[in-house]
GROMACS .gro file of C-alpha atoms in nm:
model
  292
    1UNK     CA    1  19.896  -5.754  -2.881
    2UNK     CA    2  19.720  -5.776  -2.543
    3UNK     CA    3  19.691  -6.020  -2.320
    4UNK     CA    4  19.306  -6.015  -2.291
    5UNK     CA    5  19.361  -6.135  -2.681
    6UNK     CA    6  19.634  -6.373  -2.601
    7UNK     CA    7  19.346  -6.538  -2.338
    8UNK     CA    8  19.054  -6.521  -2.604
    9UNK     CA    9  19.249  -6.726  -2.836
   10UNK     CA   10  19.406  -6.997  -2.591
   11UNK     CA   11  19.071  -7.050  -2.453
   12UNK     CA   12  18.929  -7.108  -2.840
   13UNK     CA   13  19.183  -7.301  -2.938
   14UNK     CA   14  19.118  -7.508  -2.637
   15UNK     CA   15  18.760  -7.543  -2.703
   16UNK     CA   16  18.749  -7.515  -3.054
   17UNK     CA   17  18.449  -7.317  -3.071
   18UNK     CA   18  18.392  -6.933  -2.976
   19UNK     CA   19  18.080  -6.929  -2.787
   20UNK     CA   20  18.212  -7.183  -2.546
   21UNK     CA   21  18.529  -6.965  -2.496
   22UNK     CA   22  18.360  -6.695  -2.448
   23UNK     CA   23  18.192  -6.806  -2.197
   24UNK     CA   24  18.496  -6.960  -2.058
   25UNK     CA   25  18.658  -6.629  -2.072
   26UNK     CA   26  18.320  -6.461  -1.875
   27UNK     CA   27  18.278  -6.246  -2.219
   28UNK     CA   28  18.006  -6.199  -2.474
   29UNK     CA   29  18.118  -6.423  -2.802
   30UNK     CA   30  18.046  -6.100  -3.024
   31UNK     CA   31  18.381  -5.926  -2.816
   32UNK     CA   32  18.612  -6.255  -2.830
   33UNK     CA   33  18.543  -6.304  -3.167
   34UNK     CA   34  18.627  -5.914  -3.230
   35UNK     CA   35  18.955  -5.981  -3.033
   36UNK     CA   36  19.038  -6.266  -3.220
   37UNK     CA   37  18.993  -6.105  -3.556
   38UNK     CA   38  19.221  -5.819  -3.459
   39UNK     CA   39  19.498  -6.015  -3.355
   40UNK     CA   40  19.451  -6.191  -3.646
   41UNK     CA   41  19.492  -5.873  -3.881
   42UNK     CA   42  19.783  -5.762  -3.655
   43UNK     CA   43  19.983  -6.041  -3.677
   44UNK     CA   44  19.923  -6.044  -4.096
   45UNK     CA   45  19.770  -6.436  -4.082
   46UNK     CA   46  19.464  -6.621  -4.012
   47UNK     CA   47  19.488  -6.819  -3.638
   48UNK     CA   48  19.152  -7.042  -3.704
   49UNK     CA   49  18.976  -7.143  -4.013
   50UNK     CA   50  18.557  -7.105  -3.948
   51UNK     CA   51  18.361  -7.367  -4.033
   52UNK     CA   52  18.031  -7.287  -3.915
   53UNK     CA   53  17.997  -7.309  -3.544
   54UNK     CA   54  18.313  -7.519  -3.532
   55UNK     CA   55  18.660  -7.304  -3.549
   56UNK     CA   56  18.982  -7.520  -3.637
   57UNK     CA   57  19.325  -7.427  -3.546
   58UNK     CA   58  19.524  -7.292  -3.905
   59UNK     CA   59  19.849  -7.409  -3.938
   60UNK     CA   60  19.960  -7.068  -3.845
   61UNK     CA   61  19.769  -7.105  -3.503
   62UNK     CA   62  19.931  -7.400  -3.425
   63UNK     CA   63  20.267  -7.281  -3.482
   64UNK     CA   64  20.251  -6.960  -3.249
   65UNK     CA   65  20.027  -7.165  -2.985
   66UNK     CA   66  20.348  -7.247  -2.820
   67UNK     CA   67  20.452  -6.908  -2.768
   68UNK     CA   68  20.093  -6.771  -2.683
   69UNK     CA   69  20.098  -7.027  -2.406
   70UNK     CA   70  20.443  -6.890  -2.268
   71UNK     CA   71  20.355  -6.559  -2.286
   72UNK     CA   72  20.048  -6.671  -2.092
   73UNK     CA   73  20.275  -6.881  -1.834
   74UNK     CA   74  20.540  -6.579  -1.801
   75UNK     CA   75  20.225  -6.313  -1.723
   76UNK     CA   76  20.116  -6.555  -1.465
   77UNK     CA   77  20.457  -6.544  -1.306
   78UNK     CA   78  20.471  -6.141  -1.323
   79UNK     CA   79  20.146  -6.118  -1.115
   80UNK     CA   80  20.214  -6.396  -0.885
   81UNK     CA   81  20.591  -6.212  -0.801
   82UNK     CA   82  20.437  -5.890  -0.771
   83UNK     CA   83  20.108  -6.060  -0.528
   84UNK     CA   84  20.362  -6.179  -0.315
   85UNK     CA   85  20.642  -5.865  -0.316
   86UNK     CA   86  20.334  -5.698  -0.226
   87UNK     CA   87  20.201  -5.901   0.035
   88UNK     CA   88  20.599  -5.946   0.173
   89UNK     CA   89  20.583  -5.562   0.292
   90UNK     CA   90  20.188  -5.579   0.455
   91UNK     CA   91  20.302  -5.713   0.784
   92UNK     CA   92  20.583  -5.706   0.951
   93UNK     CA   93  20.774  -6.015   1.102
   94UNK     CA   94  20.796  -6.006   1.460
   95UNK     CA   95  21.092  -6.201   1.561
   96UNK     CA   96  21.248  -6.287   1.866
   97UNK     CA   97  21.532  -6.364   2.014
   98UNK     CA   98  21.688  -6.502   2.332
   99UNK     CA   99  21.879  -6.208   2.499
  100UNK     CA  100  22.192  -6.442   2.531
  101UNK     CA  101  22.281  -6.473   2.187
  102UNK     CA  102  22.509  -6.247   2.070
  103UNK     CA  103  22.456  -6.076   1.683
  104UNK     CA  104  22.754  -6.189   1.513
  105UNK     CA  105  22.588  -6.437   1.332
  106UNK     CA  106  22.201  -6.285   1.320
  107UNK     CA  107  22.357  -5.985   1.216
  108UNK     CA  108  22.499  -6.143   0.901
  109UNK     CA  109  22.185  -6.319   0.814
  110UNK     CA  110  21.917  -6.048   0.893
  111UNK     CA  111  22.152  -5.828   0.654
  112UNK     CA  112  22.168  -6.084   0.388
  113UNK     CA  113  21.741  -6.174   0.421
  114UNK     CA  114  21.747  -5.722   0.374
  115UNK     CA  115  21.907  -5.737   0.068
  116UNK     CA  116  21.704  -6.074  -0.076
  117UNK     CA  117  21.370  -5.931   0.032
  118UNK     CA  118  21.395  -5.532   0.015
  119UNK     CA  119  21.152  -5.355   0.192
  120UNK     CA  120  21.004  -5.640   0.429
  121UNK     CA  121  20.973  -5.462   0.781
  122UNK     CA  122  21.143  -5.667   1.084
  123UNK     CA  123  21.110  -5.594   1.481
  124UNK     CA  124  21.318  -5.749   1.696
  125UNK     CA  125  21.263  -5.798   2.088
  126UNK     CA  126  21.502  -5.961   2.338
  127UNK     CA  127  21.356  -6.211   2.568
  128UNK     CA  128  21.423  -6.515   2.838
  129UNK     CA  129  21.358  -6.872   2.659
  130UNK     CA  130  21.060  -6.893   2.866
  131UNK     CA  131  20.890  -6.566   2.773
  132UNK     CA  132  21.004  -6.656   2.370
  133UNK     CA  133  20.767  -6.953   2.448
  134UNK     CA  134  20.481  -6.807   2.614
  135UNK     CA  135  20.463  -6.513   2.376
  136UNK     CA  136  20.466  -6.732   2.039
  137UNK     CA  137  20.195  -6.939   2.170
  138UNK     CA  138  20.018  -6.640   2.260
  139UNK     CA  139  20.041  -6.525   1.877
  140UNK     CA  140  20.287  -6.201   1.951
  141UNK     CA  141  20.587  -6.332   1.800
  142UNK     CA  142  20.610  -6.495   1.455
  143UNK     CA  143  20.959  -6.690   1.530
  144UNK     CA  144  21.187  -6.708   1.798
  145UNK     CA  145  21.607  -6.766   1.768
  146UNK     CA  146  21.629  -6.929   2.092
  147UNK     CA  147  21.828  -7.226   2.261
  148UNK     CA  148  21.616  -7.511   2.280
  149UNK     CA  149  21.813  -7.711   2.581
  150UNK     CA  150  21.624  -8.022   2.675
  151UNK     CA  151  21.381  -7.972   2.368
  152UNK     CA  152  21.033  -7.803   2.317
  153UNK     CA  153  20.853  -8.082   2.243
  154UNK     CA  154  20.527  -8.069   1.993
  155UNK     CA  155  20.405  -7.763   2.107
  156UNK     CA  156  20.692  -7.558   1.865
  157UNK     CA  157  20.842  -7.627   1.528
  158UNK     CA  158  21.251  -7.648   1.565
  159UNK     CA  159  21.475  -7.592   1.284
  160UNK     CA  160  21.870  -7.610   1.420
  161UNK     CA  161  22.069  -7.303   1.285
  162UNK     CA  162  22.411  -7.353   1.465
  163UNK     CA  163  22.581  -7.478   1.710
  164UNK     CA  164  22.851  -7.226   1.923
  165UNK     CA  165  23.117  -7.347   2.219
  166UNK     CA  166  23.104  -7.198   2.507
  167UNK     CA  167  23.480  -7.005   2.577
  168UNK     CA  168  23.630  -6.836   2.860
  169UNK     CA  169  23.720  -6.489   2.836
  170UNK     CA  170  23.901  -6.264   3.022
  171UNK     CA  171  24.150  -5.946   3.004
  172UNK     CA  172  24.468  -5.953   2.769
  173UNK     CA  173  24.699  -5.925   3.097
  174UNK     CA  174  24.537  -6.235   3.271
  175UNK     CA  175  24.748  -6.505   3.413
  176UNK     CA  176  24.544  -6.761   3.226
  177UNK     CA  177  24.640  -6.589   2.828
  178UNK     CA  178  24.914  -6.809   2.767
  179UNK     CA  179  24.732  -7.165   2.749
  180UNK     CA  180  24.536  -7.206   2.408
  181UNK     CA  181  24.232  -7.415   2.597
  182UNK     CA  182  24.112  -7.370   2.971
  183UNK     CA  183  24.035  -7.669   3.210
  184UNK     CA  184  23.735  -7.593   3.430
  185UNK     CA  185  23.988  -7.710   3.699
  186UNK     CA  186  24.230  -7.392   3.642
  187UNK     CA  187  23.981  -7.165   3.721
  188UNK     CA  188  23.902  -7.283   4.052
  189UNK     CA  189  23.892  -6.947   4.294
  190UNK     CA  190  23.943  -6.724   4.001
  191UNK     CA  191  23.725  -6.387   4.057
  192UNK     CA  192  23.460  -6.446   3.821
  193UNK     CA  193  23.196  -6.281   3.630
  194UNK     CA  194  22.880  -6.365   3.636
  195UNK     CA  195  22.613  -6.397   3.408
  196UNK     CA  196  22.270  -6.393   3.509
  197UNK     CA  197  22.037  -6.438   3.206
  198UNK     CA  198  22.266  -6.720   3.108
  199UNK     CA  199  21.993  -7.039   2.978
  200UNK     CA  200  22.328  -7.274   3.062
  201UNK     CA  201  22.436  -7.142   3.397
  202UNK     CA  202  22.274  -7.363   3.648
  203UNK     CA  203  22.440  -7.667   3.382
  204UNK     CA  204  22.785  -7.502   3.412
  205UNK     CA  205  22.747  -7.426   3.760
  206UNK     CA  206  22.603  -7.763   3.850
  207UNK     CA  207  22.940  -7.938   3.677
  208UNK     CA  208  23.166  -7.724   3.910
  209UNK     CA  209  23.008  -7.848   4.207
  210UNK     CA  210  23.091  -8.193   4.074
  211UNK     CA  211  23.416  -8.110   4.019
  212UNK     CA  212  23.437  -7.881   4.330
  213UNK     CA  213  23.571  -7.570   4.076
  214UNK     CA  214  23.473  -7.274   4.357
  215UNK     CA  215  23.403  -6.957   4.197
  216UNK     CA  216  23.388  -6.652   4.296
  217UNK     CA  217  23.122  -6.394   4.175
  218UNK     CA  218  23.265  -6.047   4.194
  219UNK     CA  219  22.992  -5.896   3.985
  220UNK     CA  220  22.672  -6.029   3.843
  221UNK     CA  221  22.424  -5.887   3.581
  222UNK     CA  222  22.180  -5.959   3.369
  223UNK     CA  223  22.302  -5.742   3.071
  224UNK     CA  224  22.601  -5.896   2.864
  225UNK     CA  225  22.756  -5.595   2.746
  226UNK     CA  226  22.786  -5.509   3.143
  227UNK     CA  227  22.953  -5.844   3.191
  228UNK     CA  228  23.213  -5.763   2.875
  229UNK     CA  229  23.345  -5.416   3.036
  230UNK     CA  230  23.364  -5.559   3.381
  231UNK     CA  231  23.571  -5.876   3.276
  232UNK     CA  232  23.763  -5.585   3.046
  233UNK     CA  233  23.834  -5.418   3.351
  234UNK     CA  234  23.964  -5.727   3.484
  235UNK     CA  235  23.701  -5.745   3.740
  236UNK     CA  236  23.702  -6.154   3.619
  237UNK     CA  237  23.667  -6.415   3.362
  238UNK     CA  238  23.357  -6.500   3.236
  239UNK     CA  239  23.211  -6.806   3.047
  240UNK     CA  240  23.014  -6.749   2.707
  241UNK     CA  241  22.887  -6.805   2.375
  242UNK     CA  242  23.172  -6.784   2.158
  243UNK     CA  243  22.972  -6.550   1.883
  244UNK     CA  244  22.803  -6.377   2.191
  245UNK     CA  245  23.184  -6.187   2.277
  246UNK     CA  246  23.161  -5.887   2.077
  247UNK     CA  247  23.459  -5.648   2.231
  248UNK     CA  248  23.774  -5.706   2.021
  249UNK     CA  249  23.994  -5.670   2.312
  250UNK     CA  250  23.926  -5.905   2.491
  251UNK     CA  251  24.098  -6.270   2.461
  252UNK     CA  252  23.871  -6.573   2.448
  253UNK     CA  253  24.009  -6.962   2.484
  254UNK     CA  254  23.761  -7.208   2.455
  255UNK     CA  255  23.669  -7.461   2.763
  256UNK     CA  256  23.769  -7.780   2.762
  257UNK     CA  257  23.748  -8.134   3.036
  258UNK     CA  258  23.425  -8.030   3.007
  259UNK     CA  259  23.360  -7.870   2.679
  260UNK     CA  260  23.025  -7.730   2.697
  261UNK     CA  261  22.861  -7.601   2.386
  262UNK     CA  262  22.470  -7.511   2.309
  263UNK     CA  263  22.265  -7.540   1.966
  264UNK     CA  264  22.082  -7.198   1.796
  265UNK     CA  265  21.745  -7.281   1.684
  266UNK     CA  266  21.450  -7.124   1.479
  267UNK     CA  267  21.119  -7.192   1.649
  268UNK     CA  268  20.780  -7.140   1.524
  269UNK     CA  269  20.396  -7.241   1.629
  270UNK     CA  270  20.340  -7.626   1.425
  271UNK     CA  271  20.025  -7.570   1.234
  272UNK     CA  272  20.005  -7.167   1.254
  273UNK     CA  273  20.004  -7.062   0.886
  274UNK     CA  274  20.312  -6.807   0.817
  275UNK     CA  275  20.267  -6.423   0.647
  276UNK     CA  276  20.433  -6.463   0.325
  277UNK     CA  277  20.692  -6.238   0.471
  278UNK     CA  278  20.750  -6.504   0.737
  279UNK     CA  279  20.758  -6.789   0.523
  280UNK     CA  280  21.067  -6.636   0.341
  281UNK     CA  281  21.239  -6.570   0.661
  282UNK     CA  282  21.200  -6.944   0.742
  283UNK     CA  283  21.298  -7.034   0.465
  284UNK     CA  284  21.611  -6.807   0.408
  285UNK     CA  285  21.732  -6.947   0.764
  286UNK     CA  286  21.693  -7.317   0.635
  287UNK     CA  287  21.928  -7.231   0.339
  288UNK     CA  288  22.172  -6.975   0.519
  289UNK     CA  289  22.530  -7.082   0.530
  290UNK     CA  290  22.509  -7.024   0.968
  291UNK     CA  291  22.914  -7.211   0.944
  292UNK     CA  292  23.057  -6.971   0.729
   0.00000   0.00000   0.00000
């Protein structure tokens, strides 16, 4: 059986007459009719009974018509799984992400969207909030994992991923590793870390004015892994991202009177029609368990 003979006879059964399902089918009615007949002899029955011009279905016909049509339906699917595991690995899906947030938790998606989709080709670039913007409306990123703060307004599609507290951390020998949550007010003239490239740090360092918390910045960069090795060489503490602290030895407590915290977001161009690789990605982000 072959599927070219599995169309011929859905389309005459449909029309009930070969020349119009021939040409239906974009054949001569001479070659459906052929097909038909040696389907016929294959499978040991008659499908149609002639009657001139006119063809009726046979009682046999309409009992395997059913299963012609699911054959049909499940061939359909094939292709259209194969179309679109073929079009997944054209282009690759250009993804950025804020250089604040830390890979705990992208890590364990990108590995899990890997496994779904094998094959699909990612690039990651790190980037300020304000380039992510500037270079998805420019059309050289795809999506951006970025911190939203005050909103982007209509110009980007936002779907919210997380949400991560912001924590204090410092050296295991610090005087502060006793108390299981930090005031902002205990850490008034504590040497301090700072980080530049920090979306919340003119928030956090606008609340200790309020509050008149003085730090003091013995060291500043731009590069978190920097700021993890200085405040592990007890240079300071440092305020961040609770899933951006990635050196087991260092001790963490999280912030409290104020607690400060930040939403992860997915961002994307409204109205700027996604690869089909891209689509899956937004699509496995909407469904990922981000809490777990």
């Amino acid at each position: 059986m072959e599927m070219f003979q599995v169309r011929y006879v859905l389309a005459a059964a449909k029309m009930l007459n070969f020349t119009k399902a021939a040409t239906d089918c974009n054949v001569s009615q001479p070659a459906l009719t052929k097909a038909v007949k040696t389907l016929e002899d294959e499978l040991g029955a008659p499908l149609f009974h002639r009657e001139g011009k006119r063809v009726l279905l046979s009682e046999f016909g309409r009992s395997i018509l059913p299963h012609l049509q699911q054959i049909m339906q499940e061939a359909h699917a094939t292709r259209t799984l194969a179309d679109n595991f073929r079009l997944l690995n054209q282009v690759p899906i250009r993804l950025g992400v804020m250089s604040t947030i830390g890979h705990v938790k992208l890590a364990r998606f990108l590995a899990k969207f890997q496994r779904d989709y094998h094959g699909v080709e990612l690039e990651v670039s790190e980037a300020s909030v304000q380039e992510l913007k500037n270079r998805l409306e420019q059309g050289d990123l795809d999506l951006a994992v970025l911190n939203p703060l005050e909103g982007l307004g209509t110009a980007f599609r936002v779907h919210d991923l997380y949400s991560e507290r912001y924590v204090v951390v410092f050296a295991p020998d610090h005087r502060l590793a006793s108390l299981n949550a930090i005031k902002l007010v205990d850490l008034s003239q504590e040497p301090y870390v700072d980080r530049l490239s920090c979306e919340m740090r003119d928030l956090v360092m606008g609340v200790c004015r309020e509050r008149n918390v003085s730090l003091y910045a013995r060291f500043r960069s731009e590069r978190e892994d920097w700021i993890q090795s200085m405040v592990l060489a007890r240079i300071g503490f440092a305020f961040m991202p609770e899933y951006s602290v990635t050196s087991p030895e260092l001790l963490q407590r999280p912030l409290i009177e104020p607690a400060v915290a930040r939403t992860v977001s997915l961002a994307s161009v409204p109205g700027r029609p996604y690869s089909p690789a891209t689509a899956a990605m937004v699509r496995a982000a909407q469904t990922f368990d981000w809490p777990g």
